[in-house]
Coordinates of C-alpha atoms and ligand atoms in Angstrom, one line a residue:
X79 CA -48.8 63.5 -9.8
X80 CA -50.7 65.3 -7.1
X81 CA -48.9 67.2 -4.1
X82 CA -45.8 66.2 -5.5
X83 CA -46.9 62.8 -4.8
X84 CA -47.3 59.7 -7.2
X85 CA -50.4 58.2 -6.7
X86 CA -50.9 54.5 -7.7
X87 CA -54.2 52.1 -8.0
X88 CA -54.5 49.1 -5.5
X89 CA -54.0 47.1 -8.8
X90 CA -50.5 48.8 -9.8
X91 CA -49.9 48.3 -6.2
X92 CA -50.7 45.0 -5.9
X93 CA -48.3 44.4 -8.9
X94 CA -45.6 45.7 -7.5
X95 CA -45.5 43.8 -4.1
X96 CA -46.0 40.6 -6.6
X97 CA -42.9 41.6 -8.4
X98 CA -41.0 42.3 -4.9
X99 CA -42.1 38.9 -3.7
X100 CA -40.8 37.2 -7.0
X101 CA -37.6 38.9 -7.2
X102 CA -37.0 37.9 -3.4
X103 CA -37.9 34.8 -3.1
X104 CA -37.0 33.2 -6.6
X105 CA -35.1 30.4 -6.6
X106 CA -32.2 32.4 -8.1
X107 CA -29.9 35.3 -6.5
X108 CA -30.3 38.8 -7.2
X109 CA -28.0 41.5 -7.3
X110 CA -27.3 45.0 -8.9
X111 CA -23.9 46.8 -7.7
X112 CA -22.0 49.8 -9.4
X113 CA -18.9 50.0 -11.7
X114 CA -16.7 50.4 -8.3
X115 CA -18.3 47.2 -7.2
X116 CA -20.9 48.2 -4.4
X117 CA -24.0 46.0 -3.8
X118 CA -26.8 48.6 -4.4
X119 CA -29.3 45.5 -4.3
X120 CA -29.9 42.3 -3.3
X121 CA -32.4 39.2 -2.8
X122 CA -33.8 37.7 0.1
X123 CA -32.4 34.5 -1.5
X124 CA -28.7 35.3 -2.0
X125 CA -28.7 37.2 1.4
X126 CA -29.6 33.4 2.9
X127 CA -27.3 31.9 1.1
X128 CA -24.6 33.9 2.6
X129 CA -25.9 34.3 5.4
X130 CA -25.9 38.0 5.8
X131 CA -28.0 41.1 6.7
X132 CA -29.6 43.1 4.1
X133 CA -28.1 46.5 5.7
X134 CA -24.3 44.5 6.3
X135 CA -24.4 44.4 2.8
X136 CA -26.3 47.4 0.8
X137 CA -23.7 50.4 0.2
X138 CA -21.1 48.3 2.3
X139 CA -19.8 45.4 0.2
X140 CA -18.2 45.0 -3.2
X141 CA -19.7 42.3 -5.2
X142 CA -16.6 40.8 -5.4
X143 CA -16.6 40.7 -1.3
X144 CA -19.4 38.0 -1.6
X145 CA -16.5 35.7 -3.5
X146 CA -13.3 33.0 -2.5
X147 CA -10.2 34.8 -3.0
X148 CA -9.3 33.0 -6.5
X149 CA -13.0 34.2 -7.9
X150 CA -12.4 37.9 -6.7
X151 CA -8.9 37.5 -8.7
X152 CA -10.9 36.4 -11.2
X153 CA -13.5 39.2 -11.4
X154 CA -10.9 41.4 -11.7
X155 CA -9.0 39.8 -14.3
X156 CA -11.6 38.6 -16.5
X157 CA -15.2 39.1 -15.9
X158 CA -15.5 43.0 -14.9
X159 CA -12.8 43.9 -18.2
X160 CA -15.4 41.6 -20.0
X161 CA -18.5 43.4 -18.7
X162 CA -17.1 46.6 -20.1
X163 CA -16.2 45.4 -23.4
X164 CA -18.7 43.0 -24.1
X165 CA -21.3 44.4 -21.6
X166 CA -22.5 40.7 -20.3
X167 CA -21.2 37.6 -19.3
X168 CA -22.7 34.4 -18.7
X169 CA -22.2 31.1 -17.4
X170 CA -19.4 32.2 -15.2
X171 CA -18.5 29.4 -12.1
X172 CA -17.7 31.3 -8.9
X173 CA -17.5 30.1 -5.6
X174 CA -19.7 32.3 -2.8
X175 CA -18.2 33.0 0.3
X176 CA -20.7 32.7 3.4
X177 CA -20.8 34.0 7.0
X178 CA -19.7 30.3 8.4
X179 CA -17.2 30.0 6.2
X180 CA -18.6 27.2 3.9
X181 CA -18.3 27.8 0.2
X182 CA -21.3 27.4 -2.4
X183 CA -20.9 26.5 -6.0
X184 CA -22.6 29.5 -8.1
X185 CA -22.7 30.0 -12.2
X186 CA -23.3 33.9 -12.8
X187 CA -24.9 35.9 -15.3
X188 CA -24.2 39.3 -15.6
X189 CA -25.4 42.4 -17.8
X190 CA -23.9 46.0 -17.8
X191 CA -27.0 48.9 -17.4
X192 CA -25.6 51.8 -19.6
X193 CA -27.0 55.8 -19.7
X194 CA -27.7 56.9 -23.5
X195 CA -24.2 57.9 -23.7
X196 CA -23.2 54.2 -23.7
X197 CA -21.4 54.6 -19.8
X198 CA -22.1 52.0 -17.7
X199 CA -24.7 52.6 -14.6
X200 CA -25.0 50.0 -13.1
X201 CA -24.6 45.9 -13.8
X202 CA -27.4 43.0 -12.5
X203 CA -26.3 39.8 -11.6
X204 CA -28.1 36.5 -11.7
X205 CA -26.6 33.6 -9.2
X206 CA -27.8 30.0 -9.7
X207 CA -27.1 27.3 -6.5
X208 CA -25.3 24.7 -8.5
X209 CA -24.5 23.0 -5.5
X210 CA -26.0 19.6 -6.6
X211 CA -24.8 19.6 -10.4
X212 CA -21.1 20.3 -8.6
X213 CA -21.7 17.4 -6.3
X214 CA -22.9 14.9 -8.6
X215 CA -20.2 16.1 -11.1
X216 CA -18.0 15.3 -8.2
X217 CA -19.7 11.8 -7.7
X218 CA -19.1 11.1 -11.3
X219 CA -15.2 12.0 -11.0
X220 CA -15.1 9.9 -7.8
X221 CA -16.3 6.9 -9.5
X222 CA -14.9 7.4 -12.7
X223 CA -11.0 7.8 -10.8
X224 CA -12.1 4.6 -8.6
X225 CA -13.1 2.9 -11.8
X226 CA -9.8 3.6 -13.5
X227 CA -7.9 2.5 -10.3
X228 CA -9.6 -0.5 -10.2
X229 CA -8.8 -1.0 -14.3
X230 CA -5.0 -0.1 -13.4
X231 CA -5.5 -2.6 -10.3
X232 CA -6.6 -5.4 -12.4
X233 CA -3.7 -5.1 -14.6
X234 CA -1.3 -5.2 -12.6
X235 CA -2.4 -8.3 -11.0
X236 CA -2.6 -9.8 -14.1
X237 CA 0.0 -8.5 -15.9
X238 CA 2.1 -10.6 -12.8
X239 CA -0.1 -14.0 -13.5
X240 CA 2.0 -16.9 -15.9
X241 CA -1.6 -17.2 -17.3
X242 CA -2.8 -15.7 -20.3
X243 CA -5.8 -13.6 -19.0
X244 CA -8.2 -11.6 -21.7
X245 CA -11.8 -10.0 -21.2
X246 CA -14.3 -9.9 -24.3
X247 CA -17.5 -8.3 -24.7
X248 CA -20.7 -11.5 -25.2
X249 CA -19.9 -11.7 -28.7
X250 CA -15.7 -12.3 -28.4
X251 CA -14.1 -9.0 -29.3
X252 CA -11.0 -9.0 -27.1
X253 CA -11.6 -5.5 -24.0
X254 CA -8.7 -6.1 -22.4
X255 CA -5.2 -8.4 -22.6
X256 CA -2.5 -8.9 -19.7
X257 CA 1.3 -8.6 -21.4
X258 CA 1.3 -12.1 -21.4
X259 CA -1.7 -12.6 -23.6
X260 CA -0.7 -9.6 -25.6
X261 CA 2.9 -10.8 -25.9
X262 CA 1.7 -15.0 -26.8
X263 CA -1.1 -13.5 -29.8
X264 CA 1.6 -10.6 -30.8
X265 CA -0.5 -7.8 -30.4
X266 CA 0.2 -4.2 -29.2
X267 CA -3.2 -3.3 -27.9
X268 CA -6.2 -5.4 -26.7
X269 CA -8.2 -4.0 -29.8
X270 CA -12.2 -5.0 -30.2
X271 CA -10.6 -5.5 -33.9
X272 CA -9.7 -9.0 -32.5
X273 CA -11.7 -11.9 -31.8
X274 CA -10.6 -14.2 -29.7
X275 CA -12.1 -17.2 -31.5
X276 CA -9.8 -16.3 -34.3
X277 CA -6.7 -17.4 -32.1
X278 CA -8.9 -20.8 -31.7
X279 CA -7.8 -23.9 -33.9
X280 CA -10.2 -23.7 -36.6
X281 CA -10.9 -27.3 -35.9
X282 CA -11.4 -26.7 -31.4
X283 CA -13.5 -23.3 -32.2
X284 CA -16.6 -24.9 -33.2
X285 CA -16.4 -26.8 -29.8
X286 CA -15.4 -24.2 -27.8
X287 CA -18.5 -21.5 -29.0
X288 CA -20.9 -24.6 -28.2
X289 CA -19.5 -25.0 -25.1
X290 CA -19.8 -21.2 -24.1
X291 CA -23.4 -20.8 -25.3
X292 CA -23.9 -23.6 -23.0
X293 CA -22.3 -22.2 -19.8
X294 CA -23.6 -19.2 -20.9
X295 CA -27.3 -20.1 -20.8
X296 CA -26.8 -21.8 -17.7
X297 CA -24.2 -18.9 -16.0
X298 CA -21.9 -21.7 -15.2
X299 CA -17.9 -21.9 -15.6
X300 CA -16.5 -23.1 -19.0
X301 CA -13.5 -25.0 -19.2
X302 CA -11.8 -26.8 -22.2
X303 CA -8.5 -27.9 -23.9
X304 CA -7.9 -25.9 -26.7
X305 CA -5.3 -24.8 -29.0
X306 CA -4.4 -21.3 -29.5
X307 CA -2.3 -19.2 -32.1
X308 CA 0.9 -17.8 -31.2
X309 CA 2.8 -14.7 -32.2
X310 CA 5.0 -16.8 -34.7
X311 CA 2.0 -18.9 -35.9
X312 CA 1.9 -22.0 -34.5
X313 CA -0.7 -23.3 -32.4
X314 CA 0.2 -24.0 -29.1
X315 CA -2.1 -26.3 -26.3
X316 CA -4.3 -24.3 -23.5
X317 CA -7.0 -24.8 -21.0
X318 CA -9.3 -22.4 -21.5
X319 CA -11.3 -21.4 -17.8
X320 CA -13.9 -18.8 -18.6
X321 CA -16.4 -17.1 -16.3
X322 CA -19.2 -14.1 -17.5
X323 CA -19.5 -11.6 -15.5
X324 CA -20.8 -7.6 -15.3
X325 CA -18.8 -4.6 -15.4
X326 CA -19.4 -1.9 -12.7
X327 CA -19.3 1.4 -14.6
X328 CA -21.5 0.4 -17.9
X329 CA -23.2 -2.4 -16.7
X330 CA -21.9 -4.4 -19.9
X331 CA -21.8 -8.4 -19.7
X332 CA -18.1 -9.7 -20.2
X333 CA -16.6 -12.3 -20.1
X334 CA -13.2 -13.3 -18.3
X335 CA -10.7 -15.8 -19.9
X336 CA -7.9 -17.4 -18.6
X337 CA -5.4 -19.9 -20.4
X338 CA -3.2 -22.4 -18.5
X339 CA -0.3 -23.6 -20.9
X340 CA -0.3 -27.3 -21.0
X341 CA 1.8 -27.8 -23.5
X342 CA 4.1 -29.7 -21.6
X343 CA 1.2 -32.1 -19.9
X344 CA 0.4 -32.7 -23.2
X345 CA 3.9 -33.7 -24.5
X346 CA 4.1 -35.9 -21.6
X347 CA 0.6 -37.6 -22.6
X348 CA 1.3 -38.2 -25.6
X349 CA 5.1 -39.4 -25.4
X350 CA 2.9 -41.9 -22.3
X351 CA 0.5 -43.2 -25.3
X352 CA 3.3 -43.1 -27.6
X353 CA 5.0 -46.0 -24.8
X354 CA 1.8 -47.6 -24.3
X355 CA 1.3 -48.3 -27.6
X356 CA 4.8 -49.6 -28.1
X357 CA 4.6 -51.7 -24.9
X358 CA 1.7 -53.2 -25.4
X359 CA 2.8 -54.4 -28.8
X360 CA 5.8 -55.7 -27.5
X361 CA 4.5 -57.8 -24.5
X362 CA 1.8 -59.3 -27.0
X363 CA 4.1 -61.0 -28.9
X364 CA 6.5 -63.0 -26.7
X365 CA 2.8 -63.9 -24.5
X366 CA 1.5 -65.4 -27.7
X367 CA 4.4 -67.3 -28.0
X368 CA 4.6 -68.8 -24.4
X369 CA 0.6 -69.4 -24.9
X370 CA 1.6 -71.8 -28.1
X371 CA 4.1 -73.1 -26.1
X372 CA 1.9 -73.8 -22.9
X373 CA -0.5 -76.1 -25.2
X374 CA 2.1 -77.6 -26.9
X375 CA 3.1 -78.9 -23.4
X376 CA -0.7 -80.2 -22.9
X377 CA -0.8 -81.4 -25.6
X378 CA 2.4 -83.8 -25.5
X379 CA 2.8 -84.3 -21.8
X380 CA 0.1 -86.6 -20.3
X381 CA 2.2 -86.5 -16.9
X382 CA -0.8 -85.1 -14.0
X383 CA 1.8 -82.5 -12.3
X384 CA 3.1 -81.1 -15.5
X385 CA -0.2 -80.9 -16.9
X386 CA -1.5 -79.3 -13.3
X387 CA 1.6 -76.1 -13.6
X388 CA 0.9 -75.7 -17.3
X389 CA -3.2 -74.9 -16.3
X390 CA -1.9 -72.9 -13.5
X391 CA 0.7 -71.1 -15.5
X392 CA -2.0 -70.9 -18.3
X393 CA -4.4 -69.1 -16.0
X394 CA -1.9 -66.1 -15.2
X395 CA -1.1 -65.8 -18.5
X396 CA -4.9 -65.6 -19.4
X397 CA -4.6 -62.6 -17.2
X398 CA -1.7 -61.1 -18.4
X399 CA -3.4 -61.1 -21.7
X400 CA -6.4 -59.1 -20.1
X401 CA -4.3 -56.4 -19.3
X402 CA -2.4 -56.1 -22.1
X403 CA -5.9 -56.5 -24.1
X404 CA -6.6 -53.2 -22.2
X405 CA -3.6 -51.5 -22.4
X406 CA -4.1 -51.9 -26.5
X407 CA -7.5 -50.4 -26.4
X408 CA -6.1 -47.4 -24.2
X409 CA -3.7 -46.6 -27.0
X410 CA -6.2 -47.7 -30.0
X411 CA -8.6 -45.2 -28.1
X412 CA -6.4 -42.7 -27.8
X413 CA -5.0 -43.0 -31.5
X414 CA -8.5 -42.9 -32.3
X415 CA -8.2 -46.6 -34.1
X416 CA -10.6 -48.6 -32.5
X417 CA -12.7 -50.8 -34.7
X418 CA -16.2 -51.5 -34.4
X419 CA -18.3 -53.8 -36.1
X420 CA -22.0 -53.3 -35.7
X421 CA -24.7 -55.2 -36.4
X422 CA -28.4 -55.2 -35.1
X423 CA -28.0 -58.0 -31.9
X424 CA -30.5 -58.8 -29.4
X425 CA -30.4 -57.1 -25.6
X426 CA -31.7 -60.6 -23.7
X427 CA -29.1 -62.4 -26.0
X428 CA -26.0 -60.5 -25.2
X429 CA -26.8 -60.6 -21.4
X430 CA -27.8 -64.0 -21.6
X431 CA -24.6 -64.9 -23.3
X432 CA -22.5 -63.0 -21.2
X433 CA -23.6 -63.3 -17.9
X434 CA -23.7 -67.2 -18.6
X435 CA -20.1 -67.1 -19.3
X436 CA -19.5 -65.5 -16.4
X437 CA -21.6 -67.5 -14.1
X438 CA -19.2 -70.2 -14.5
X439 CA -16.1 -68.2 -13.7
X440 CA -17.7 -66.3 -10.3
X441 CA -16.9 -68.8 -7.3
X442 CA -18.1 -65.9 -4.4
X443 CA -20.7 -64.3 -6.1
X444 CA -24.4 -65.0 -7.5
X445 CA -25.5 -63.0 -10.4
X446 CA -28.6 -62.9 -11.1
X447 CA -30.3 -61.8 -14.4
X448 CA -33.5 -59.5 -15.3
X449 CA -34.0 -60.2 -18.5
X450 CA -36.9 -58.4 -20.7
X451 CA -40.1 -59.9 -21.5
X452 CA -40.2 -58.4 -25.2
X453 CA -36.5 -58.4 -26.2
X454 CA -35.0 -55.2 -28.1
X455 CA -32.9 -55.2 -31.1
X456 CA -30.1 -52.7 -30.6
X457 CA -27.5 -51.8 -33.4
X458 CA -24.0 -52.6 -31.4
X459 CA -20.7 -54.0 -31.9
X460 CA -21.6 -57.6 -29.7
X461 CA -18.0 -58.3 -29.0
X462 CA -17.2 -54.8 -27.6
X463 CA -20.7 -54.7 -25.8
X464 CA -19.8 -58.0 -24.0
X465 CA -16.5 -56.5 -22.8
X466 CA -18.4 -53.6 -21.3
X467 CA -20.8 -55.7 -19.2
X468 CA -18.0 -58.2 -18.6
X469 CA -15.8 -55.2 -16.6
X470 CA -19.0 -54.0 -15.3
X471 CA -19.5 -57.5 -13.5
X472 CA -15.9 -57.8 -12.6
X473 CA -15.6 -54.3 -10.8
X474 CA -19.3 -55.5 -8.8
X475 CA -17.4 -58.7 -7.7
X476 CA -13.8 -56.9 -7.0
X477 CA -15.8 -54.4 -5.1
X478 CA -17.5 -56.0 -2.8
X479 CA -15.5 -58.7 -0.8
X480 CA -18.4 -58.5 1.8
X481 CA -21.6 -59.5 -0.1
X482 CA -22.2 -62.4 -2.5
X483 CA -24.7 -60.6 -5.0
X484 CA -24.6 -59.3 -8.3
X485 CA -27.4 -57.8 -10.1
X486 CA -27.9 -57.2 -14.0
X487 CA -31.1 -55.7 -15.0
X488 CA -32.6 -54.6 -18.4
X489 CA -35.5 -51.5 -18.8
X490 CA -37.0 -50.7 -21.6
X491 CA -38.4 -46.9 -22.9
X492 CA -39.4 -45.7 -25.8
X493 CA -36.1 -44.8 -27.6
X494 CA -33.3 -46.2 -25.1
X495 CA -32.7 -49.8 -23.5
X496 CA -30.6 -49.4 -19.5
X497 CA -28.4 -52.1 -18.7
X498 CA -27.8 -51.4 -15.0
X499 CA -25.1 -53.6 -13.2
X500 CA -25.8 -53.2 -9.4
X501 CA -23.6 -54.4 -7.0
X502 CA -23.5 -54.0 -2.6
X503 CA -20.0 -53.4 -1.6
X504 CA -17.9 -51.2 -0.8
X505 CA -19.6 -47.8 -3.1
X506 CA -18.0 -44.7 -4.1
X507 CA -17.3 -41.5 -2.8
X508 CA -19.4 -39.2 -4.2
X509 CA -16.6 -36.5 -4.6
X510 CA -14.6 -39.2 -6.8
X511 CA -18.1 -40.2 -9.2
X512 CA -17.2 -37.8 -11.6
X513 CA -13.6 -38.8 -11.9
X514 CA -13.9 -42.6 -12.1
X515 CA -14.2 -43.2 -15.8
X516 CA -11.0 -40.8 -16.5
X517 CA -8.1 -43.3 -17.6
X518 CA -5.9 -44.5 -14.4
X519 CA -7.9 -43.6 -12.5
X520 CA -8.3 -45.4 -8.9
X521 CA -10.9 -44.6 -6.2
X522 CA -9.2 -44.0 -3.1
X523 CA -10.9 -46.1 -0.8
X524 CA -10.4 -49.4 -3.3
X525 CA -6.3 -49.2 -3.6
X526 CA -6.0 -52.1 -1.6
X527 CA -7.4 -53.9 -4.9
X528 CA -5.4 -54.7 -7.3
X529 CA -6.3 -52.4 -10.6
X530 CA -5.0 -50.0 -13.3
X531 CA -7.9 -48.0 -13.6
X532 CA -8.5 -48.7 -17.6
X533 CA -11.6 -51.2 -17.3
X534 CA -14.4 -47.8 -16.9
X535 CA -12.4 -45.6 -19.2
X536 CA -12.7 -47.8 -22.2
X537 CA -16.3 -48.8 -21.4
X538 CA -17.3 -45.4 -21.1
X539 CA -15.9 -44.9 -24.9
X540 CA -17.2 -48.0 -26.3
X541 CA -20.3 -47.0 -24.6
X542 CA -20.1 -43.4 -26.4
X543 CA -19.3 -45.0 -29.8
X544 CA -22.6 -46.4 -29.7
X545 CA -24.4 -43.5 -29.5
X546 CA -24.8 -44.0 -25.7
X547 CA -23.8 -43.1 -21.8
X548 CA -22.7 -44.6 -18.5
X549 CA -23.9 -43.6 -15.8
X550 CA -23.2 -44.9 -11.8
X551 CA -25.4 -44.0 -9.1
X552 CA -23.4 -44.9 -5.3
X553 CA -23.3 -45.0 -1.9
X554 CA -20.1 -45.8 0.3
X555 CA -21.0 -49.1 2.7
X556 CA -24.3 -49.6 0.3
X557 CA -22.8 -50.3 -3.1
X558 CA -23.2 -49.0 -7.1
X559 CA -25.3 -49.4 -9.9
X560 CA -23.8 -48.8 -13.2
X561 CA -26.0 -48.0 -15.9
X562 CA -25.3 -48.1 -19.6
X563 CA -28.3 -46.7 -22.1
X564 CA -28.1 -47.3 -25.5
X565 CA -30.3 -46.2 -28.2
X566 CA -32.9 -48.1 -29.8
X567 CA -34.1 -46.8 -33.5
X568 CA -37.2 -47.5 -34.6
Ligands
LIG765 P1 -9.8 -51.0 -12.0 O1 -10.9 -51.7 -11.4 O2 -8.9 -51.9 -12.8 O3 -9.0 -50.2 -11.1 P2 -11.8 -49.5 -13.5 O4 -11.5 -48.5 -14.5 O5 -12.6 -50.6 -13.9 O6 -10.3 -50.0 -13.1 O7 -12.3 -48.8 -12.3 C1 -11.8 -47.6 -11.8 C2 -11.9 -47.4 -10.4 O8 -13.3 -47.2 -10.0 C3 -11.5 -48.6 -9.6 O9 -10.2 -48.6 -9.2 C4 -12.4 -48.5 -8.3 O10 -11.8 -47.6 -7.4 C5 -13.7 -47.8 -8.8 N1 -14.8 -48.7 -9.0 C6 -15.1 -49.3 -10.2 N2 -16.2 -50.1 -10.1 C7 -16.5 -50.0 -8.8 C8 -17.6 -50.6 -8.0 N3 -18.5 -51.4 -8.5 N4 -17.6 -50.3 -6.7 C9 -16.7 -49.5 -6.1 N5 -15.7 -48.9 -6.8 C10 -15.6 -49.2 -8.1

């Protein structure tokens, strides 16, 4: 001290403007005010924020001034009693008050300055902008309320759907349950304690997984007939529709399942099979009869005209018995009693054989035969085989009034033989392809034709029985090509 001066070094000096510069421009708010409140000292940064003048605020404003009305309730109530007792606080959310009225989102940390005699001088205050936290806090509030809306949303709609509707995580654990669902499997809660293959017929769940890996790897729909377990234990018949899909907020893969009761469709089936079978029976019987008695007339009348009305009447009952041959293999199929008799039979013999046989019958159409130059040897039940290309043949002639060709072909790979039957008539829509070998089943532009829709239905499972598929390939105007491909071992 010199003059009653302090002198300082450049150094000291340049220290001190450092520290001025730091404690203005810091990313933080500064501030030191008295016990009675007034600012004594403040930042450049905290004076932006509000958007004030250093001298509108030294000696002039209360450091609860710079606050919303709640947070200078609140410095009153709790944080200046707590910086006298405890002589700090920290972490403190206030709400800053600026010049244009906008409000910032600050956290405050406070410390009391005390004299050796423990009385409190003065207190510094560190404000941090939390601005950004607040807002994404908000974000996260936003879309955590519009995520639960949407959750209460979804169950209302589907606590309204007759359907049973359940989500599962990818490995089955039931998420969520409408009241129906959670009312059918008796259940308070859609608990992850539950998988919802356990409500699955032990004998339909083995199906059913296969069939959702499947969609699953390919991110298509699943659908299947199933039947599920009911509240009182009984196992009740559902198709099962089930699409994957991923949830907003986590991001999770789910999966959505919906169950259509048909319970009554199948009731109906069966009590239909149940009358087919017992129809068919009965009108085989009596048409055996009239058969006996039909050659029992050729063979004692030798009068031309009788003889000429028992061939015709012979040749409608030769149909007849087509059609109740069918109807009996639509209930054997269904009943799952169709016999088969295999044996290892040559490909160019049973086309030979068959199409020979039918040569004679066809009076409009040629058919003409590709045989193979090295025959195969196919395991097959021949009888059954020759009723599939037989029907095959018939459809190609019933089917195309307008040409005179048939076409049977035979190819030959490595482990499969196709029999393609290719006809040029009237074809098949190709929104019906997929529906044509379901039993009854009539295309629509070939009503006109007389049909019950059986003929393709019980191909296509003596077809499968072998180990094999049918497969058509159409145009409408152009005609169809049915192929059947059967295995060949070696
Ligand atoms: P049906 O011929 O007795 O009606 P099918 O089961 O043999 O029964 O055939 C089912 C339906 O498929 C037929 O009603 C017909 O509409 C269609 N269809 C079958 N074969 C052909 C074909 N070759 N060309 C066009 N439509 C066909």
């Amino acid at each position: 001290m010199k003059d009653g001066f302090h002198y300082i070094s450049e150094t000291q000096y340049q220290l001190l403007e450092d520290a001025e510069e730091l404690y203005n421009n810091a990313p933080v708010g500064y501030l030191s005010f008295l016990p009675d409140g007034t600012i004594i000292r403040i930042n450049k940064r905290l004076l932006s924020w509000l958007d004030l003048r250093i001298e509108e605020v030294l000696n002039r404003l209360k450091f609860s001034d710079l606050f919303t009305i709640g947070g200078k309730i609140y410095y009153q109530n709790h944080v200046f009693p707590l910086l006298m007792m405890q002589g700090f606080v920290n972490e403190v959310n206030f709400e800053l008050s600026c010049r244009d009225k906008s409000i910032k989102p600050v956290l405050v940390n406070a410390l009391t300055i005390k004299d050796k005699f423990d009385h409190p001088l003065n207190f510094r205050a560190t404000i941090t902008d939390i601005s950004d936290r607040k807002k994404y806090e908000n974000q996260l509030l936003y879309e955590k309320k519009k995520a639960e809306t949407e959750r209460q949303r979804f169950k209302l709609i589907t606590d309204l759907l007759p359907e049973l509707v359940v989500t599962t995580d990818h490995k089955g654990s039931l998420h969520f349950a409408n009241i129906k669902a959670l009312k059918y499997f008796g259940t308070y809660e859609a608990n992850s304690i539950y998988d919802f293959f356990n409500f699955v017929f032990p004998a339909h769940r083995f199906l059913l997984l296969l069939n959702w890996k499947r969609s699953l790897s390919r991110i298509v729909p699943l659908e299947k007939e199933v039947r599920l377990l009911n509240a009182i234990g009984k196992y009740e018949w559902y198709l099962v529709k089930a699409i994957p899909y991923k949830e907003e907020e986590s991001g999770d893969s789910r999966w959505l399942w919906v169950g259509i009761s048909i319970s009554n469709q199948k009731h109906l089936v069966s009590k239909m099979d149940e009358f087919l079978s017992i129809a068919s029976h009965e009108l085989k019987s009596p048409l055996t009869t009239t058969k006996a008695y039909l050659q029992l007339l050729l063979r004692n009348y030798s009068d031309h005209t009788i003889r000429k009305y028992v061939n015709k009447t012979n040749k409608q009952v030769e149909k007849l018995e087509i059609l109740i041959k069918d109807l009996l293999d639509v209930s054997k199929i269904q009943a799952d009693q169709m016999q088969f008799r295999f044996e290892m039979a040559s490909v160019n013999g049973l086309l030979i054989d068959t199409i020979e046989a039918l040569k004679t019958f066809s009076e409009t159409h040629k058919i003409e035969l590709k045989t193979l130059k090295e025959d195969v040897v196919v395991s097959m039940d021949r009888m059954r085989m020759e009723q599939v290309i037989i029907n095959l043949v018939n459809n190609g002639i019933k089917y195309s009034p307008d040409s005179s060709k048939i076409s049977v072909a035979i190819e030959k790979h490595a482990h499969y033989v196709v029999i393609s039957v290719s006809d040029y008539g009237i074809g098949i829509p190709s929104s019906e392809v997929n529906l044509l070998f379901e039993r009854f089943y009539r295309v629509t532009n070939a009503l006109h034709v007389s049909g019950l829709g059986m003929g393709l239905y019980i191909s296509q499972q003596i077809v499968h029985k072998h180990g094999g598929e049918i497969k058509v390939v159409s145009e409408v105007g152009k005609g169809s090509t049915f192929s059947i491909y059967l295995p060949v071992h070696s």
